[in-house]
mmCIF file of C-alpha atoms in Angstrom:
data_model
loop_
_atom_site.group_PDB
_atom_site.id
_atom_site.type_symbol
_atom_site.label_atom_id
_atom_site.label_comp_id
_atom_site.label_asym_id
_atom_site.label_seq_id
_atom_site.Cartn_x
_atom_site.Cartn_y
_atom_site.Cartn_z
ATOM 1 C CA MET A 1 41.550 58.601 18.332
ATOM 2 C CA THR A 2 44.523 56.376 19.114
ATOM 3 C CA THR A 3 44.372 53.735 21.788
ATOM 4 C CA ALA A 4 46.603 54.304 24.804
ATOM 5 C CA ASN A 5 48.283 51.155 26.089
ATOM 6 C CA ASP A 6 51.359 50.600 28.204
ATOM 7 C CA ILE A 7 53.902 48.397 26.464
ATOM 8 C CA ARG A 8 54.644 45.604 28.938
ATOM 9 C CA GLY A 9 57.918 43.863 29.658
ATOM 10 C CA VAL A 10 60.203 42.311 32.263
ATOM 11 C CA VAL A 11 63.673 43.496 33.331
ATOM 12 C CA PHE A 12 66.328 42.212 35.703
ATOM 13 C CA LYS A 13 67.196 44.142 38.869
ATOM 14 C CA ASN A 14 70.102 46.508 38.130
ATOM 15 C CA GLY A 15 70.117 45.303 34.520
ATOM 16 C CA PRO A 16 69.870 47.156 31.230
ATOM 17 C CA ALA A 17 66.824 47.269 28.986
ATOM 18 C CA VAL A 18 66.303 47.439 25.249
ATOM 19 C CA LEU A 19 62.926 49.095 24.685
ATOM 20 C CA MET A 20 61.442 48.850 21.205
ATOM 21 C CA ALA A 21 58.117 49.956 19.724
ATOM 22 C CA ARG A 22 56.328 51.111 16.631
ATOM 23 C CA ILE A 23 55.325 54.722 17.329
ATOM 24 C CA VAL A 24 52.822 56.366 15.008
ATOM 25 C CA GLY A 25 51.402 59.845 14.759
ATOM 26 C CA PRO A 26 47.738 60.900 14.751
ATOM 27 C CA GLU A 27 47.312 59.876 11.106
ATOM 28 C CA GLY A 28 48.774 56.412 11.707
ATOM 29 C CA ASP A 29 52.090 57.080 9.978
ATOM 30 C CA ALA A 30 55.299 55.887 11.649
ATOM 31 C CA ILE A 31 57.191 58.718 13.353
ATOM 32 C CA ALA A 32 60.600 59.446 11.759
ATOM 33 C CA PRO A 33 63.547 61.265 13.389
ATOM 34 C CA SER A 34 62.847 64.363 11.287
ATOM 35 C CA ASP A 35 59.327 64.553 12.799
ATOM 36 C CA VAL A 36 60.698 65.008 16.346
ATOM 37 C CA ALA A 37 61.914 68.321 17.800
ATOM 38 C CA LEU A 38 62.528 67.074 21.375
ATOM 39 C CA LEU A 39 62.502 63.704 23.121
ATOM 40 C CA HIS A 40 62.762 63.035 26.868
ATOM 41 C CA TYR A 41 62.409 59.938 29.029
ATOM 42 C CA SER A 42 61.947 59.172 32.720
ATOM 43 C CA VAL A 43 62.034 55.936 34.698
ATOM 44 C CA LEU A 44 59.469 56.028 37.514
ATOM 45 C CA GLU A 45 58.849 53.469 40.257
ATOM 46 C CA VAL A 46 55.118 52.676 40.467
ATOM 47 C CA ASP A 47 53.488 52.559 43.909
ATOM 48 C CA HIS A 48 51.276 49.429 43.917
ATOM 49 C CA CYS A 49 48.876 51.002 46.444
ATOM 50 C CA ASP A 50 48.487 54.259 44.536
ATOM 51 C CA HIS A 51 49.226 54.155 40.795
ATOM 52 C CA ASP A 52 49.177 57.962 40.722
ATOM 53 C CA THR A 53 52.293 57.975 42.902
ATOM 54 C CA LEU A 54 55.359 57.666 40.698
ATOM 55 C CA VAL A 55 58.851 58.040 42.163
ATOM 56 C CA PRO A 56 61.597 59.133 39.737
ATOM 57 C CA VAL A 57 64.688 56.921 39.629
ATOM 58 C CA GLU A 58 67.916 58.862 40.170
ATOM 59 C CA GLY A 59 69.744 59.608 36.946
ATOM 60 C CA HIS A 60 66.745 58.704 34.793
ATOM 61 C CA ASP A 61 64.381 61.631 35.333
ATOM 62 C CA ASN A 62 63.472 63.822 32.350
ATOM 63 C CA VAL A 63 66.611 62.881 30.389
ATOM 64 C CA GLU A 64 66.885 64.333 26.894
ATOM 65 C CA LEU A 65 67.528 61.865 24.070
ATOM 66 C CA ASP A 66 68.655 62.422 20.490
ATOM 67 C CA PRO A 67 65.693 61.605 18.203
ATOM 68 C CA ASP A 68 68.120 60.628 15.410
ATOM 69 C CA GLU A 69 69.508 57.873 17.656
ATOM 70 C CA MET A 70 66.137 56.607 18.938
ATOM 71 C CA PHE A 71 63.851 56.739 15.876
ATOM 72 C CA ARG A 72 64.366 55.005 12.516
ATOM 73 C CA ASP A 73 63.469 56.454 9.115
ATOM 74 C CA GLU A 74 61.949 53.123 8.062
ATOM 75 C CA LEU A 75 60.306 50.311 10.020
ATOM 76 C CA GLU A 76 62.824 47.579 10.869
ATOM 77 C CA THR A 77 62.186 43.882 11.376
ATOM 78 C CA GLY A 78 64.271 40.942 12.523
ATOM 79 C CA ALA A 79 65.928 40.082 15.813
ATOM 80 C CA PRO A 80 65.422 41.198 18.469
ATOM 81 C CA TRP A 81 61.987 42.387 17.223
ATOM 82 C CA THR A 82 59.480 39.535 17.533
ATOM 83 C CA MET A 83 56.139 41.341 17.883
ATOM 84 C CA ASP A 84 55.003 41.227 14.247
ATOM 85 C CA GLU A 85 56.137 41.426 10.631
ATOM 86 C CA MET A 86 55.565 45.192 10.320
ATOM 87 C CA GLY A 87 58.538 46.200 12.453
ATOM 88 C CA TYR A 88 59.613 48.942 14.828
ATOM 89 C CA ASN A 89 60.795 52.522 14.420
ATOM 90 C CA PHE A 90 61.840 53.275 18.017
ATOM 91 C CA ARG A 91 64.662 51.639 19.972
ATOM 92 C CA HIS A 92 66.220 52.809 23.235
ATOM 93 C CA ASP A 93 69.127 50.888 24.732
ATOM 94 C CA LEU A 94 68.593 52.291 28.210
ATOM 95 C CA ALA A 95 72.042 52.947 29.682
ATOM 96 C CA ILE A 96 72.855 51.994 33.258
ATOM 97 C CA ASP A 97 76.533 53.009 33.199
ATOM 98 C CA GLU A 98 76.154 55.701 35.861
ATOM 99 C CA HIS A 99 72.797 54.959 37.527
ATOM 100 C CA ASP A 100 70.775 51.747 37.776
ATOM 101 C CA ALA A 101 67.380 52.196 36.149
ATOM 102 C CA PHE A 102 65.675 49.292 37.933
ATOM 103 C CA PRO A 103 67.131 49.131 41.474
ATOM 104 C CA THR A 104 64.394 47.153 43.262
ATOM 105 C CA ALA A 105 63.138 43.669 42.403
ATOM 106 C CA GLY A 106 59.440 42.911 42.818
ATOM 107 C CA VAL A 107 58.173 46.325 41.730
ATOM 108 C CA ASP A 108 56.917 47.829 38.484
ATOM 109 C CA TYR A 109 58.601 50.699 36.690
ATOM 110 C CA GLN A 110 57.060 53.045 34.163
ATOM 111 C CA VAL A 111 59.458 54.188 31.454
ATOM 112 C CA ARG A 112 57.781 57.291 30.076
ATOM 113 C CA TYR A 113 58.718 59.066 26.844
ATOM 114 C CA GLU A 114 57.565 62.548 25.864
ATOM 115 C CA VAL A 115 57.835 63.503 22.210
ATOM 116 C CA VAL A 116 57.567 67.117 21.096
ATOM 117 C CA PRO A 117 56.971 66.932 17.351
ATOM 118 C CA VAL A 118 58.149 69.520 14.846
ATOM 119 C CA VAL A 119 54.459 70.055 14.016
ATOM 120 C CA GLY A 120 51.474 69.118 16.162
ATOM 121 C CA GLN A 121 50.799 68.217 19.756
ATOM 122 C CA ARG A 122 53.081 66.563 22.289
ATOM 123 C CA MET A 123 52.842 62.775 22.456
ATOM 124 C CA VAL A 124 53.466 60.375 25.329
ATOM 125 C CA PHE A 125 54.189 56.673 25.191
ATOM 126 C CA ARG A 126 55.097 54.344 28.043
ATOM 127 C CA PHE A 127 56.523 50.982 28.916
ATOM 128 C CA LEU A 128 55.443 49.226 32.115
ATOM 129 C CA VAL A 129 58.116 46.767 33.177
ATOM 130 C CA THR A 130 58.210 44.375 36.094
ATOM 131 C CA CYS A 131 61.595 44.041 37.760
ATOM 132 C CA ILE A 132 62.720 40.554 38.798
#
């Protein structure tokens, strides 16, 4: 069984975010674009008093993404990736052209991704970012 952990980070109020990760399937192999049938993301404001209460941010709720643009065929290393030498296969330059994704400083936001693979069960991965 895989371990579920939020990927932590910090963002500026009303700023953009570049979210990167190494996403693997149940067998431990890195997910490639061809493995993904559908990909959606949501930005949700976390209620500090009740972590089950998540408020969707306007313009960033259940947005479909192109897996070919988000996932890499091979793991990539080098700037801006600094986590390890293995690399990343997922990168989302979260756009704020039309709607701010992080409108309130001093709160946490969950950026949640849902992956529907070509074969197998749906996967979820999340970033938990603090807005300053």
